[in-house]
Coordinates of N, CA and C in Angstrom, one line a residue:
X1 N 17.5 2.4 -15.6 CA 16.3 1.6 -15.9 C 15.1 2.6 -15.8
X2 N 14.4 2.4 -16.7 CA 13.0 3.1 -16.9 C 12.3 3.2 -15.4
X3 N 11.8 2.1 -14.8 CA 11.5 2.2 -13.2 C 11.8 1.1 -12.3
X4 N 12.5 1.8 -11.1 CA 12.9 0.4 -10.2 C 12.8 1.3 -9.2
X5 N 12.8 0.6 -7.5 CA 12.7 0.4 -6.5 C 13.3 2.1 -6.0
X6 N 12.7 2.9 -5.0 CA 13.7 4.2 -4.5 C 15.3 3.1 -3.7
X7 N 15.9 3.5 -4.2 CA 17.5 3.7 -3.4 C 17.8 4.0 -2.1
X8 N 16.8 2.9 -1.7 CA 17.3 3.0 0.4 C 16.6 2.3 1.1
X9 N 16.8 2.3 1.9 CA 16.6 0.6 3.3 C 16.0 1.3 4.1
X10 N 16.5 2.2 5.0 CA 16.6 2.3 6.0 C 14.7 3.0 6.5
X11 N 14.5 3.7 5.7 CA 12.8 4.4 6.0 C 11.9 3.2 5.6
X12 N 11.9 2.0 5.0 CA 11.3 0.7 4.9 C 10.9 0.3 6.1
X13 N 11.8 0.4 7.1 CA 12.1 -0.6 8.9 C 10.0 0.3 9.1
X14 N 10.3 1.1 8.8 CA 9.2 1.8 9.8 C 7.9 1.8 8.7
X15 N 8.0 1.8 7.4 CA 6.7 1.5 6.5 C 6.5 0.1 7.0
X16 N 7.0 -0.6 7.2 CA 6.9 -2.3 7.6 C 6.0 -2.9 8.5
X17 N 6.6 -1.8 9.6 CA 6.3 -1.9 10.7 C 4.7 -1.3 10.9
X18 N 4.6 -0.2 10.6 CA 3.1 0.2 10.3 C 2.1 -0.2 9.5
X19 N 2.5 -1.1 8.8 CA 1.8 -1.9 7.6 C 1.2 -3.1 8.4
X20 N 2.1 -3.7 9.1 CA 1.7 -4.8 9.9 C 0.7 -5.0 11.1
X21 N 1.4 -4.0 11.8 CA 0.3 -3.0 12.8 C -1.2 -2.5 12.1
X22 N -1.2 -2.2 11.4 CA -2.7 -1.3 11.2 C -3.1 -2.8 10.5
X23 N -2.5 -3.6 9.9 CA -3.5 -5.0 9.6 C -3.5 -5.6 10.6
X24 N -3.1 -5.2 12.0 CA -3.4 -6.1 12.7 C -3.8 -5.2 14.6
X25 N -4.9 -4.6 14.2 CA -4.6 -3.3 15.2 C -5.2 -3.8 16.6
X26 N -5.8 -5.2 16.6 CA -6.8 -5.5 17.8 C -5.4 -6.2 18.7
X27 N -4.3 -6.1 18.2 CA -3.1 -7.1 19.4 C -3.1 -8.7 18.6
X28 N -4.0 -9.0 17.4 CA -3.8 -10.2 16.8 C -1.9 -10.6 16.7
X29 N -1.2 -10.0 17.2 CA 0.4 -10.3 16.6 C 0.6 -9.9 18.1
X30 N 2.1 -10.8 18.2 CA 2.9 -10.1 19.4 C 3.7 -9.5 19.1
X31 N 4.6 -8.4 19.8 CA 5.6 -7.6 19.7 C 6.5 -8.4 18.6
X32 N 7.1 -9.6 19.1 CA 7.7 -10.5 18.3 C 7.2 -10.8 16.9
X33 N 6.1 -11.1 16.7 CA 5.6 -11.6 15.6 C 5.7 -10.3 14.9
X34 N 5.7 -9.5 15.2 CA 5.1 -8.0 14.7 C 6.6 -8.0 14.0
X35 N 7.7 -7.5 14.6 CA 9.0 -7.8 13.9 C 9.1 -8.7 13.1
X36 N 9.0 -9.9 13.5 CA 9.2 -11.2 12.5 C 8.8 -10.9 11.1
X37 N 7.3 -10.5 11.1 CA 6.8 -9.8 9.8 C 6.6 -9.0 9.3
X38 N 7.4 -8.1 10.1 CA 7.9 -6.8 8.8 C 9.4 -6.6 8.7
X39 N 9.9 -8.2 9.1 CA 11.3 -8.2 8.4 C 12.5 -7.4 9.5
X40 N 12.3 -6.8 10.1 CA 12.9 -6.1 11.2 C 13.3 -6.8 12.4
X41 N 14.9 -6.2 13.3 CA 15.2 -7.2 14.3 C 14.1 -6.3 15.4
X42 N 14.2 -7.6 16.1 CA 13.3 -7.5 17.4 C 13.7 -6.2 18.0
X43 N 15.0 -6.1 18.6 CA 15.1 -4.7 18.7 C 14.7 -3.6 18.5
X44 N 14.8 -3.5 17.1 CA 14.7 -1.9 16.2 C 13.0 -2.0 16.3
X45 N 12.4 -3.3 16.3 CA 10.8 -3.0 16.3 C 10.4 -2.4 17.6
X46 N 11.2 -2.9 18.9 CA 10.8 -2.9 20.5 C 10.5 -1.4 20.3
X47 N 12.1 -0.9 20.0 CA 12.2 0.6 19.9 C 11.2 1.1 19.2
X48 N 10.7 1.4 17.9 CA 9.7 1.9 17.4 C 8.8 1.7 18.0
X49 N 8.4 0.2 18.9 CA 6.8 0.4 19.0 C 6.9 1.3 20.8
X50 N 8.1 1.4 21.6 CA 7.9 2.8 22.6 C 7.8 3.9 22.3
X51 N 8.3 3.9 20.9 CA 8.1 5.7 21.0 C 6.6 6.1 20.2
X52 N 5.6 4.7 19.7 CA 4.7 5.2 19.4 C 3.8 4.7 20.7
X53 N 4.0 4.2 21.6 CA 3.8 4.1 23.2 C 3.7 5.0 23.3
X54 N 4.9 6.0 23.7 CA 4.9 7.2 24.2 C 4.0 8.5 23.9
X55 N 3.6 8.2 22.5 CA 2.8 9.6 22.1 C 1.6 8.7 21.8
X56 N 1.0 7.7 22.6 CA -0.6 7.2 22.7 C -0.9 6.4 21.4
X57 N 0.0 6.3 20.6 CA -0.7 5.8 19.5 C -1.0 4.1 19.7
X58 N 0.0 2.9 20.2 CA -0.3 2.1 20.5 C 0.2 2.2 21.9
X59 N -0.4 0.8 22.4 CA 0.1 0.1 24.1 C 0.1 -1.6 23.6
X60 N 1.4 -2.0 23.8 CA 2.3 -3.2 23.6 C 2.2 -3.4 22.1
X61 N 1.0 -4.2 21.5 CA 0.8 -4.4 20.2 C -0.8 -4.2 19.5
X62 N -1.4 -3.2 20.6 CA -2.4 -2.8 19.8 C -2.6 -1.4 19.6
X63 N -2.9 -1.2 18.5 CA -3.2 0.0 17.6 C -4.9 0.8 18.8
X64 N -4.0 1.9 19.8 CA -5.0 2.8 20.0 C -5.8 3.8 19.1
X65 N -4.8 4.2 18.2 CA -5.3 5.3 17.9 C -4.9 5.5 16.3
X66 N -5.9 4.4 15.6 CA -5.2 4.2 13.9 C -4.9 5.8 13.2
X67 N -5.6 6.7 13.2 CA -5.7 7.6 12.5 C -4.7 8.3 12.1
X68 N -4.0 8.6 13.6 CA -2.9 9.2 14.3 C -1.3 8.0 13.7
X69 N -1.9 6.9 13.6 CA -0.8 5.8 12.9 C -0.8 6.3 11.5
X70 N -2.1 6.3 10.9 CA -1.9 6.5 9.6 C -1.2 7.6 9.1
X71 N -1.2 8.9 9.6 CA -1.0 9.8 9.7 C 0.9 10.1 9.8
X72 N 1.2 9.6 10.7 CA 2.7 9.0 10.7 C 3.4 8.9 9.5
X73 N 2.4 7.2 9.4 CA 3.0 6.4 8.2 C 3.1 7.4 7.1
X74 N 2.1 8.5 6.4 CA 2.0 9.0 5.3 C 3.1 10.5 5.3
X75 N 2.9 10.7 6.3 CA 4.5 12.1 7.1 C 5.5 11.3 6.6
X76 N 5.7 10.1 6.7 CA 7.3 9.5 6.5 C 7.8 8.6 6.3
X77 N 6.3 8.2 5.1 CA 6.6 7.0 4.3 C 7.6 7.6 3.0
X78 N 8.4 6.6 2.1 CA 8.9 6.7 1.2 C 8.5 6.9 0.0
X79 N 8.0 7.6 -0.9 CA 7.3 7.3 -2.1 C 8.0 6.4 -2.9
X80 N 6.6 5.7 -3.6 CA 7.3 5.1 -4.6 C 7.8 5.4 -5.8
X81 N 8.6 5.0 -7.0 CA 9.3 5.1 -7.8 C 7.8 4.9 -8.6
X82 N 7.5 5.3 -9.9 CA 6.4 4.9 -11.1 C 6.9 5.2 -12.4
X83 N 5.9 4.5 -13.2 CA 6.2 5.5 -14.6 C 4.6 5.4 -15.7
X84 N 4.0 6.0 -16.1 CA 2.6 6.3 -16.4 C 3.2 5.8 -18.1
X85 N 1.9 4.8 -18.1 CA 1.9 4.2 -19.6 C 0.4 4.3 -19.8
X86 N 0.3 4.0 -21.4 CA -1.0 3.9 -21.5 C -1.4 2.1 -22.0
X87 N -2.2 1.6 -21.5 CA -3.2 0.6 -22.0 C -4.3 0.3 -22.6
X88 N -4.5 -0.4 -22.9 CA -6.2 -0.4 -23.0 C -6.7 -1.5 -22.7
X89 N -8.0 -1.6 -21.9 CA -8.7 -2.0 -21.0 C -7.6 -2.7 -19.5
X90 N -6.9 -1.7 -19.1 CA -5.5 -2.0 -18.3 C -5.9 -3.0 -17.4
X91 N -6.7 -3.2 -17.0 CA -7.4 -4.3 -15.4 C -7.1 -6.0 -16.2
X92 N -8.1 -5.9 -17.8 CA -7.6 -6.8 -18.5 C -6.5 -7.7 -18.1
X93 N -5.8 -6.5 -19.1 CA -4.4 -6.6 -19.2 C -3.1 -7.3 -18.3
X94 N -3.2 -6.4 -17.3 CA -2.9 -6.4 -16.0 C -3.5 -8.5 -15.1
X95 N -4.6 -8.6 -15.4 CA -4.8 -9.5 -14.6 C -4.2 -11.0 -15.5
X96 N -4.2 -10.6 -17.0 CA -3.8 -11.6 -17.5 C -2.7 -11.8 -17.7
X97 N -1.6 -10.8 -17.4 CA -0.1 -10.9 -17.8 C 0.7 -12.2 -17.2
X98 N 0.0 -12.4 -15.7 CA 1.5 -13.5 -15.5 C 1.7 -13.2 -14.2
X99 N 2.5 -12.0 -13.9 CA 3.7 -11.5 -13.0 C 3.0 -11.2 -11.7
X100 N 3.3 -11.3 -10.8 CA 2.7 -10.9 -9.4 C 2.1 -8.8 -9.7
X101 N 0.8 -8.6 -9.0 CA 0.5 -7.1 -9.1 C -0.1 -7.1 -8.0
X102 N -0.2 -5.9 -7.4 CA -1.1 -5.5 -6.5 C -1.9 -4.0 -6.7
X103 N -2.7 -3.9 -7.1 CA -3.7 -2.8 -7.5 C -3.9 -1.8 -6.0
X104 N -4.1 -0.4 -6.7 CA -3.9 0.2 -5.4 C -4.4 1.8 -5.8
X105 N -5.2 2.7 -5.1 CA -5.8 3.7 -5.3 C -7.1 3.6 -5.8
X106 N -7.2 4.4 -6.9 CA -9.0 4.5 -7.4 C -9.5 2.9 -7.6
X107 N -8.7 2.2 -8.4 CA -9.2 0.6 -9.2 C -9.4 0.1 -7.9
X108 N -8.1 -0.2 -6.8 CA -8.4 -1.1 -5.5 C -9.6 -0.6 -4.8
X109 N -9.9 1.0 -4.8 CA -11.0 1.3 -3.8 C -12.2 1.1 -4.4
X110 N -12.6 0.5 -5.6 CA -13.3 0.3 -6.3 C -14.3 -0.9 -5.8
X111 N -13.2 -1.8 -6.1 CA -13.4 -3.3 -5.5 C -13.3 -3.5 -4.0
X112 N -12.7 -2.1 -3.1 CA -13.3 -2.5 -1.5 C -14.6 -1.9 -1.2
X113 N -14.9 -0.3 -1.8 CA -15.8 0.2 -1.0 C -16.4 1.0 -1.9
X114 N -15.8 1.3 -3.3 CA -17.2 1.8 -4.4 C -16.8 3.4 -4.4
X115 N -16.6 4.0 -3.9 CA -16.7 5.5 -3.6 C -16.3 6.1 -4.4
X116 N -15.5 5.8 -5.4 CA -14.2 6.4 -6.2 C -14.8 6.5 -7.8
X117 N -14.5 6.6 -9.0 CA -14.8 6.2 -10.0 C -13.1 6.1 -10.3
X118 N -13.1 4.9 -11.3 CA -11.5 4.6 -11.6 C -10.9 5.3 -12.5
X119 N -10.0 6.4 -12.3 CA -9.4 7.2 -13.9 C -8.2 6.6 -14.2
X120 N -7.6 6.1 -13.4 CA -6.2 5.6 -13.0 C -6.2 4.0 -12.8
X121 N -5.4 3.0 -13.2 CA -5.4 1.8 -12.5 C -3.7 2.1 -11.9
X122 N -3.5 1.9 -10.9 CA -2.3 2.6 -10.4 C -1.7 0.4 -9.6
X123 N -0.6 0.4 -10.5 CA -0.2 -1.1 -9.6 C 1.2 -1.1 -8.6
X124 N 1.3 -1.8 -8.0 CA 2.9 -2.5 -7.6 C 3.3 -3.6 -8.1
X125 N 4.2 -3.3 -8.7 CA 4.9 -4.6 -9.5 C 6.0 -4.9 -8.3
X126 N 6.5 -6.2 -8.6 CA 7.9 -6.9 -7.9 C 9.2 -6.3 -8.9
X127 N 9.9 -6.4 -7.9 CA 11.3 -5.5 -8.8 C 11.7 -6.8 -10.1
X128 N 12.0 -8.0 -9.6 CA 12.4 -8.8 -10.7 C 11.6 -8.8 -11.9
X129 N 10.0 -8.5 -12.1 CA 9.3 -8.6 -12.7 C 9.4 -7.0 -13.3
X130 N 10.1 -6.0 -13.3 CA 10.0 -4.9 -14.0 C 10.0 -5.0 -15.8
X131 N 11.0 -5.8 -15.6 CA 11.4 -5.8 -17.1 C 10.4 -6.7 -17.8
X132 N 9.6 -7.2 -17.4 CA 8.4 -7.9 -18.4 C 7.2 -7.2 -18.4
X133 N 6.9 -6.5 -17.6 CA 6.0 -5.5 -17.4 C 6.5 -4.6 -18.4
X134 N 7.0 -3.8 -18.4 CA 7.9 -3.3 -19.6 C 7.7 -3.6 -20.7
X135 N 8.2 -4.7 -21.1 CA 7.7 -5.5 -22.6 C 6.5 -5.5 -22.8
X136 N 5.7 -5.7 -22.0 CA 3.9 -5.9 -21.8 C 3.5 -4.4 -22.2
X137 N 4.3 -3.4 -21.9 CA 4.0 -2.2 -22.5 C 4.1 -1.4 -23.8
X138 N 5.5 -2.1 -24.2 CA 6.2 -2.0 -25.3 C 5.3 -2.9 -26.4
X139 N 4.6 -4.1 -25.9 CA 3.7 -4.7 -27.2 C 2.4 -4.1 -27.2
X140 N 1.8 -3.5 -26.1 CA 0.1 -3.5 -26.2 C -0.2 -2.0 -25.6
X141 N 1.0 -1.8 -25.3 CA 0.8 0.2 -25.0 C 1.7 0.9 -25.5
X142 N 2.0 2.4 -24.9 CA 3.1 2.8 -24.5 C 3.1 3.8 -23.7
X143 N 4.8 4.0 -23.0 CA 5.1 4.6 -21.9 C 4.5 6.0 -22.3
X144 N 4.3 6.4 -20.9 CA 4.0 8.1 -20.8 C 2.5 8.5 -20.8
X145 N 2.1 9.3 -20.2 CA 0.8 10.5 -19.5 C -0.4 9.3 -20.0
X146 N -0.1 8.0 -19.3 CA -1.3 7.4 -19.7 C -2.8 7.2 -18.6
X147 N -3.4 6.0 -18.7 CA -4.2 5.9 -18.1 C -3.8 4.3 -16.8
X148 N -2.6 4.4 -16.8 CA -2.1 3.3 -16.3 C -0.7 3.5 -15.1
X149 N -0.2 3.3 -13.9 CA 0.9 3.9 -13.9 C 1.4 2.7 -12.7
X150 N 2.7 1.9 -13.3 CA 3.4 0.9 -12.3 C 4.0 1.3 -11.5
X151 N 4.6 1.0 -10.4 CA 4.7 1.3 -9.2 C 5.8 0.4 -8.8
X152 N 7.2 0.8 -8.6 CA 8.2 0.1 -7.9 C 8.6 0.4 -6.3
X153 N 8.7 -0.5 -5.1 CA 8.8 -0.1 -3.6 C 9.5 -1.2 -3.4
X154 N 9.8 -1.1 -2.2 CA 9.9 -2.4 -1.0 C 8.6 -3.2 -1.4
X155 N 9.2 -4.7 -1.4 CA 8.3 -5.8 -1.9 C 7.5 -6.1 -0.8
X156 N 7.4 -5.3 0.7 CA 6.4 -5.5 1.4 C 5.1 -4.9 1.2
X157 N 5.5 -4.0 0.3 CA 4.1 -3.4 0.0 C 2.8 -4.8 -0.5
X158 N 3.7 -5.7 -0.7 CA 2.4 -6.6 -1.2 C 2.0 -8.1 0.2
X159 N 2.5 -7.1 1.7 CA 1.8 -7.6 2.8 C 0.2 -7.9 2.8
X160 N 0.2 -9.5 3.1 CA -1.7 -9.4 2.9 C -2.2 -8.8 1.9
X161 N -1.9 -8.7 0.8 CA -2.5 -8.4 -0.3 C -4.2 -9.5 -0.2
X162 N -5.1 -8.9 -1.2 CA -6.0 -9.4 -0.9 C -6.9 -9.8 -2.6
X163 N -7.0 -11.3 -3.1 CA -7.8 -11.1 -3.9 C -9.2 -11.3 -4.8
X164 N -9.7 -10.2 -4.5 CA -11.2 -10.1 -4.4 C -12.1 -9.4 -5.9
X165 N -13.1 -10.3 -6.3 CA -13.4 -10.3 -7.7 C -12.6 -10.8 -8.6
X166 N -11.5 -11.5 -8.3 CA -11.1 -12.1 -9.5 C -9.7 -10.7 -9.5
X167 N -9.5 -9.8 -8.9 CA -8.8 -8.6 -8.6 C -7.8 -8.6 -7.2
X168 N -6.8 -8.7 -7.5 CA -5.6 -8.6 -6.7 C -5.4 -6.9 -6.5
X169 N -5.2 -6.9 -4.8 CA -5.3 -5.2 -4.4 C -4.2 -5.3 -3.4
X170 N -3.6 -4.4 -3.0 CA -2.9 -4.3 -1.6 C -3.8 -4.7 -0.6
X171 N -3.2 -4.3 0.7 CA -4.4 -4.8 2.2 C -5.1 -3.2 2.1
X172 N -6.3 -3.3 3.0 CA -6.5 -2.1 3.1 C -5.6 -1.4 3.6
X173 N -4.8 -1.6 4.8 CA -4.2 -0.3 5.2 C -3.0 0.3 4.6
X174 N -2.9 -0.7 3.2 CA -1.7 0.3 2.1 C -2.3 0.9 1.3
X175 N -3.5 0.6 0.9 CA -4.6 1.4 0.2 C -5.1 2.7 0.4
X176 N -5.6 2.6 2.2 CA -6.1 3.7 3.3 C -4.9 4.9 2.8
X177 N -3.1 4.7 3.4 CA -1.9 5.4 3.2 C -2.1 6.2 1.5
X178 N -2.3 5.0 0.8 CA -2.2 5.5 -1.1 C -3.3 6.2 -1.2
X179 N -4.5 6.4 -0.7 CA -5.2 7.3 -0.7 C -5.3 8.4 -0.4
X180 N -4.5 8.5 0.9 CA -4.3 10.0 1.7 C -3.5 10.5 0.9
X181 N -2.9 10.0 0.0 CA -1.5 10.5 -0.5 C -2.1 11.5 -1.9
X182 N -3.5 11.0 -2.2 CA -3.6 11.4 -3.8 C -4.5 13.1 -3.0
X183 N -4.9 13.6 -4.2 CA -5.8 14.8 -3.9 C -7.3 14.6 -3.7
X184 N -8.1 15.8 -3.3 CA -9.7 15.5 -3.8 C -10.2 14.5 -2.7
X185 N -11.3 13.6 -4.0 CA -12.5 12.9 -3.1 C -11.4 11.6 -3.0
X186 N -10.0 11.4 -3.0 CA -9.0 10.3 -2.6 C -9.5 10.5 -1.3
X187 N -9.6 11.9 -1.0 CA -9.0 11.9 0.8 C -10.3 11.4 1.6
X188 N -11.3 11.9 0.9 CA -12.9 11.3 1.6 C -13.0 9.6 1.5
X189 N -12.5 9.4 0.7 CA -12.6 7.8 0.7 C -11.6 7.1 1.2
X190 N -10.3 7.4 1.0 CA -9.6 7.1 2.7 C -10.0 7.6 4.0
X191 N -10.7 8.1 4.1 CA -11.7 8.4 5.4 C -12.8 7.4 6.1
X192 N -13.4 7.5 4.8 CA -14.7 6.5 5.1 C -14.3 5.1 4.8
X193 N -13.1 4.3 4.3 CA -13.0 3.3 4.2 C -12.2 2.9 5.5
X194 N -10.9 3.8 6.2 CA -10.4 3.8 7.6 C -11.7 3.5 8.3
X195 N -12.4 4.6 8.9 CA -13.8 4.3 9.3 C -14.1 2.9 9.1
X196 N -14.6 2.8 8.5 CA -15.6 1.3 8.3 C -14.7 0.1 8.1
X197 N -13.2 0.7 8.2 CA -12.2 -1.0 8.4 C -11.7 -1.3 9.3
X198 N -12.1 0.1 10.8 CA -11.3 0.0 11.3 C -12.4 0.4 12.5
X199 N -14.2 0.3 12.8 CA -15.1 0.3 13.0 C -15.0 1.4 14.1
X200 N -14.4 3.2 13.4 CA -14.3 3.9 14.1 C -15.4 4.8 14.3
X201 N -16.2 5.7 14.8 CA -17.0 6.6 15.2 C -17.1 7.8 13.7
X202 N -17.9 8.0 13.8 CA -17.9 9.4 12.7 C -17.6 10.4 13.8
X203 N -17.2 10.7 14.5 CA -16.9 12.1 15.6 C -15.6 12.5 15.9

């Protein structure tokens, strides 16, 4: 298949778990709930959240030290699977098709904080939904080095998604991660949007 999901389970437990946490870094969740909703047994969460106990990043279920989390998550998150098509006027497109999306990178940081200019509309599709996305490209675009590029993961990526302007985006802190991830003024605007989402100090 042209694009589907990376081939593994097991590094998900811990994107999950970090995803949940940084949307919820004040102790809003309990240890339990925190598992519950990132799909993981209670156990395997207990365990992850001592050993980020142990090196200061949280204490029980609040997020000390987000930066140092995010930082983690992006060391040893999974990339996702893509494939770059081209569209035209892709946001359009995209909002009118149908299928569940979640907008993420330059377009999402657009619509949270402005900083970015959009060259890229970069999305997450649902795995069942590949193959219509696909078609939607096959009539009104085509694949390859475009201005558009879908995005196959774990369907938690579309945790708290959020939709604002009439625009469906990831939560911030999968946005914050997709940021650090790209080059350039990505990395300043995952900076200053961490900062101001997460009401940390410039120092």
């Amino acid at each position: 298949m042209l694009l589907e999901k990376p081939a593994r389970e097991r590094g998900f437990k811990k994107e999950r778990l970090n995803r949940v946490l940084l949307n919820h870094v004040g102790g809003e969740r309990s240890r339990y709930e925190i598992a519950t909703e990132a799909d993981v047994s209670s156990s395997w969460a207990y365990e992850y959240l001592e050993q980020l106990a142990e090196e200061g990043i949280v204490q029980d279920a609040v997020v000390l030290d987000p930066p140092a989390l995010y930082e983690r998550w992006r060391e040893t998150r999974i990339e996702p699977n893509a494939v770059q098509v081209s569209l035209q006027q892709p946001l359009d497109r995209i909002r009118n098709a149908g299928p569940d999306y979640a907008v993420t990178t330059d377009e999402a940081e657009q619509v949270h904080q402005g900083f970015l200019f959009p060259s890229t509309t970069a999305l997450y599709v649902r795995e069942a939904d590949i193959e219509e996305w696909l078609d939607l490209v096959a009539e009104e675009g085509f694949v390859g080095g475009g201005n558009t590029e879908l995005r196959a993961t774990d369907e938690h990526v579309f945790y708290n998604a959020q939709t604002v302007d009439d625009v469906t985006t990831v939560s911030v802190p999968q946005l914050i991660v997709d940021l650090l991830d790209e080059d350039g003024p990505a990395t300043e605007a995952s900076t200053r949007l961490m900062s101001r989402y997460h009401g940390l100090s410039d120092e």
